[in-house]
Amino acid sequence: MEKKIFVTKPNLPNLSDFTACLESIWESRNLTNGGPYHQKLETELCRYLGVKYISLFNNGTIALLTALQALNIKGEVITTPYSFVATAHALLWNGIQPVFVDIDKQTLNIDTNKIQAAINYKTTAILPVHCYGGPCDVEKIGQIAKENNLKVIYDAAHAFGVRLGTSSILNYGDLSVLSFHATKVFNTFEGGAIVCNDESTKKRIDQLKNFGFVDEVTVVEAGINGKMSELNAAIGLLQLKTVDDNIGKRKSVDEYYRIKLKNIKGIHAHYENSSAKLNYSYFPIFVGHEYPLTRDQLYEKLKAKNFFARRYFYPLISSFPMYSGLPSANKRNLQVADGVAESVLCLPIFTDLTKSQIDQIVDIIEKV
Ligand code: T4K
């Protein structure tokens, strides 16, 4: 049986380097609650990402929940239906109603021309997603938010290391939320973070992720347990050493796919934002009508040959039962997102995906 190739393959540090960290953790018995690895990873990430403050979390979803709490978001929040379901779930768990706005057909991020019409007196914030790590139109979103007195929290789960010009994409909006899940470009097995711009917000976030404690005996609000353990933080520190190399290799995979797929009728690669430094976290293609198979037939065909592509993000979040009854979930309102979700297929992309494996994948796509 041939080896299975999945949509991604997590990067791992040298086991011996991690064993050395384990030995020091065993020695110190400092397992969690802001230990030395946690502190060091926050400092190193601020430096690497080019951001002012970062609070580590046990995963991106809890970080999203906490970000909404930190800014006291209520009522309605404008967001995209074309994302992983955690984006909208974070709103629902906070008793907030998501309002879905269609996406732009090129960037696949929220269509900024459609945001204004979705704002009403209940709207308190915008929760856009930098889908596949491609930056949202952050200037326009900032302007709309300012004019309407709204907060902006970016779901930047895919956007580790992404830069617009010289600035990190994470510096836009009020807060940005990262995921360090195993499937991400930078992983701590499970993990996440909130990026913010000022010390008092960081303090509030750190309080919220630690049950609302301000000192040993004082709890000032209903916080949660969002803390990252020392094991995860130690992994993160080791991963940081190779993340540039990882992104560079992914870039080569991306380039090779683009060359190989260029002339296949009905197959389109995602556009490349040339003004951004990307992280190549996903390689989505879109299966058009001119292609002889449907997207799902192609997905099955690849699977039969042991290549496990994924339909990120199908179905749309708005079509799940907890959202489908919302007025904004109406398909007529989300035609671009609907079309994209029906045609997308994320092909395998990871550091050591070989040219020969890409050749095999493209061969399966080409020979129909
Ligand atoms: N916002 C956005 C926009 C997100 O994309 C996500 C997460 C979040 C928020 C929430 O962040 P977290 O709370 O997760 O930190 C995966 C991930 O579980 C999820 O983190 C990610 N987005 C989403 C896009 O994808 P699944 O259910 O597709 O993952 P799974 O387990 O099927 O993994 C995909 C493939 O990766 C597997 O077929 C094999 C490979 N794999 C996976 C894991 C977990 C490995 O080789 N090793 C592994 O340990 O959701």
Coordinates of N, CA and C and ligand atoms in Angstrom, one line a residue, residues 6-10 59-61 64 83-84 86-87 129 155 157-158 179 181-184 191 282 310 312-313, ligand 1:
F6 N -1.3 13.6 3.3 CA -2.4 14.4 3.8 C -2.3 15.8 3.3
V7 N -3.3 16.6 3.6 CA -3.3 18.0 3.2 C -2.1 18.8 3.8
T8 N -1.7 18.3 5.0 CA -0.6 18.9 5.6 C 0.2 17.8 6.5
K9 N 1.4 18.2 6.8 CA 2.2 17.3 7.7 C 2.9 18.2 8.7
P10 N 2.6 18.1 9.9 CA 3.2 19.0 10.9 C 4.7 19.0 10.9
N59 N -5.3 27.2 22.7 CA -5.7 27.0 21.3 C -6.3 28.3 20.8
G60 N -6.5 28.3 19.5 CA -7.0 29.5 18.8 C -8.4 29.8 19.2
T61 N -9.2 28.7 19.4 CA -10.7 29.0 19.6 C -10.9 29.7 21.0
L64 N -10.0 33.2 20.6 CA -11.0 34.0 19.9 C -12.1 34.3 21.0
S83 N -14.9 30.3 6.3 CA -13.8 30.1 7.3 C -14.1 28.8 8.0
F84 N -13.1 28.5 8.9 CA -13.3 27.3 9.7 C -14.4 27.7 10.8
A86 N -14.9 27.5 13.8 CA -14.5 28.1 15.1 C -14.8 29.6 15.1
T87 N -14.6 30.3 13.9 CA -14.8 31.7 13.8 C -16.2 32.1 14.3
V129 N -11.5 37.4 8.6 CA -10.5 36.3 8.6 C -9.5 36.5 7.5
D155 N -9.5 37.3 12.8 CA -9.1 35.9 13.0 C -7.9 35.7 12.1
A157 N -5.8 33.1 12.3 CA -5.4 31.7 12.5 C -4.5 31.2 11.4
H158 N -4.6 31.8 10.2 CA -3.8 31.3 9.1 C -2.6 32.2 8.8
S179 N -3.7 30.8 15.6 CA -3.8 29.4 16.0 C -2.4 28.8 15.8
H181 N -2.2 25.4 16.0 CA -2.7 24.0 15.9 C -1.7 23.2 15.0
A182 N -1.7 21.9 15.3 CA -0.8 21.0 14.5 C -0.8 21.2 13.0
T183 N -1.9 21.6 12.5 CA -2.0 21.8 11.0 C -1.5 23.1 10.5
K184 N -1.0 24.0 11.4 CA -0.6 25.3 11.0 C 0.9 25.4 10.7
G191 N -2.4 25.2 20.4 CA -2.0 26.5 20.9 C -2.6 27.6 20.1
Y282 N -1.7 27.2 2.9 CA -2.6 26.3 2.1 C -2.3 26.5 0.6
R310 N -8.3 18.5 0.9 CA -9.4 18.9 1.8 C -10.2 20.0 1.2
Y312 N -11.5 22.8 2.3 CA -11.6 23.9 3.2 C -12.0 25.1 2.3
F313 N -13.1 25.8 2.5 CA -14.1 25.7 3.6 C -15.4 25.4 3.0
Ligands
T4K1 N1 -10.1 30.2 12.9 C1 -9.7 29.7 11.7 C2 -9.8 30.5 10.5 C3 -9.2 28.4 11.7 O1 -8.8 27.8 10.6 C4 -9.1 27.7 12.9 C5 -8.6 26.3 12.9 C6 -9.5 28.3 14.1 C7 -10.0 29.6 14.1 C8 -9.4 27.6 15.4 O2 -8.0 27.4 15.9 P1 -7.7 26.1 16.9 O3 -8.7 26.2 18.0 O4 -7.9 24.9 16.0 O5 -6.3 26.4 17.3 C9 -8.2 21.6 11.2 C10 -7.7 22.1 12.5 O6 -8.1 21.2 13.6 C11 -8.0 23.5 12.8 O7 -7.1 23.9 13.8 C12 -8.0 24.4 11.6 N2 -8.4 25.7 11.8 C13 -8.8 23.8 10.5 C14 -8.7 24.6 9.2 O8 -8.3 22.5 10.2 P2 -9.5 19.4 10.6 O9 -10.7 18.8 11.3 O10 -9.6 19.6 9.2 O11 -8.2 18.7 11.0 P3 -7.7 17.2 10.8 O12 -7.5 16.6 12.1 O13 -8.6 16.5 9.8 O14 -6.3 17.4 10.1 C15 -6.1 17.6 8.7 C16 -5.0 16.7 8.2 O15 -3.8 17.1 8.8 C17 -5.1 15.2 8.6 O16 -5.8 14.5 7.6 C18 -3.7 14.7 8.8 C19 -2.9 16.0 9.1 N3 -2.6 16.0 10.6 C20 -3.5 16.5 11.5 C21 -3.3 16.5 12.8 C22 -4.2 17.0 13.8 C23 -1.4 15.4 11.0 O17 -0.6 14.9 10.2 N4 -1.2 15.4 12.3 C24 -2.0 15.9 13.3 O18 -1.7 15.9 14.5 O19 -9.4 20.8 11.3

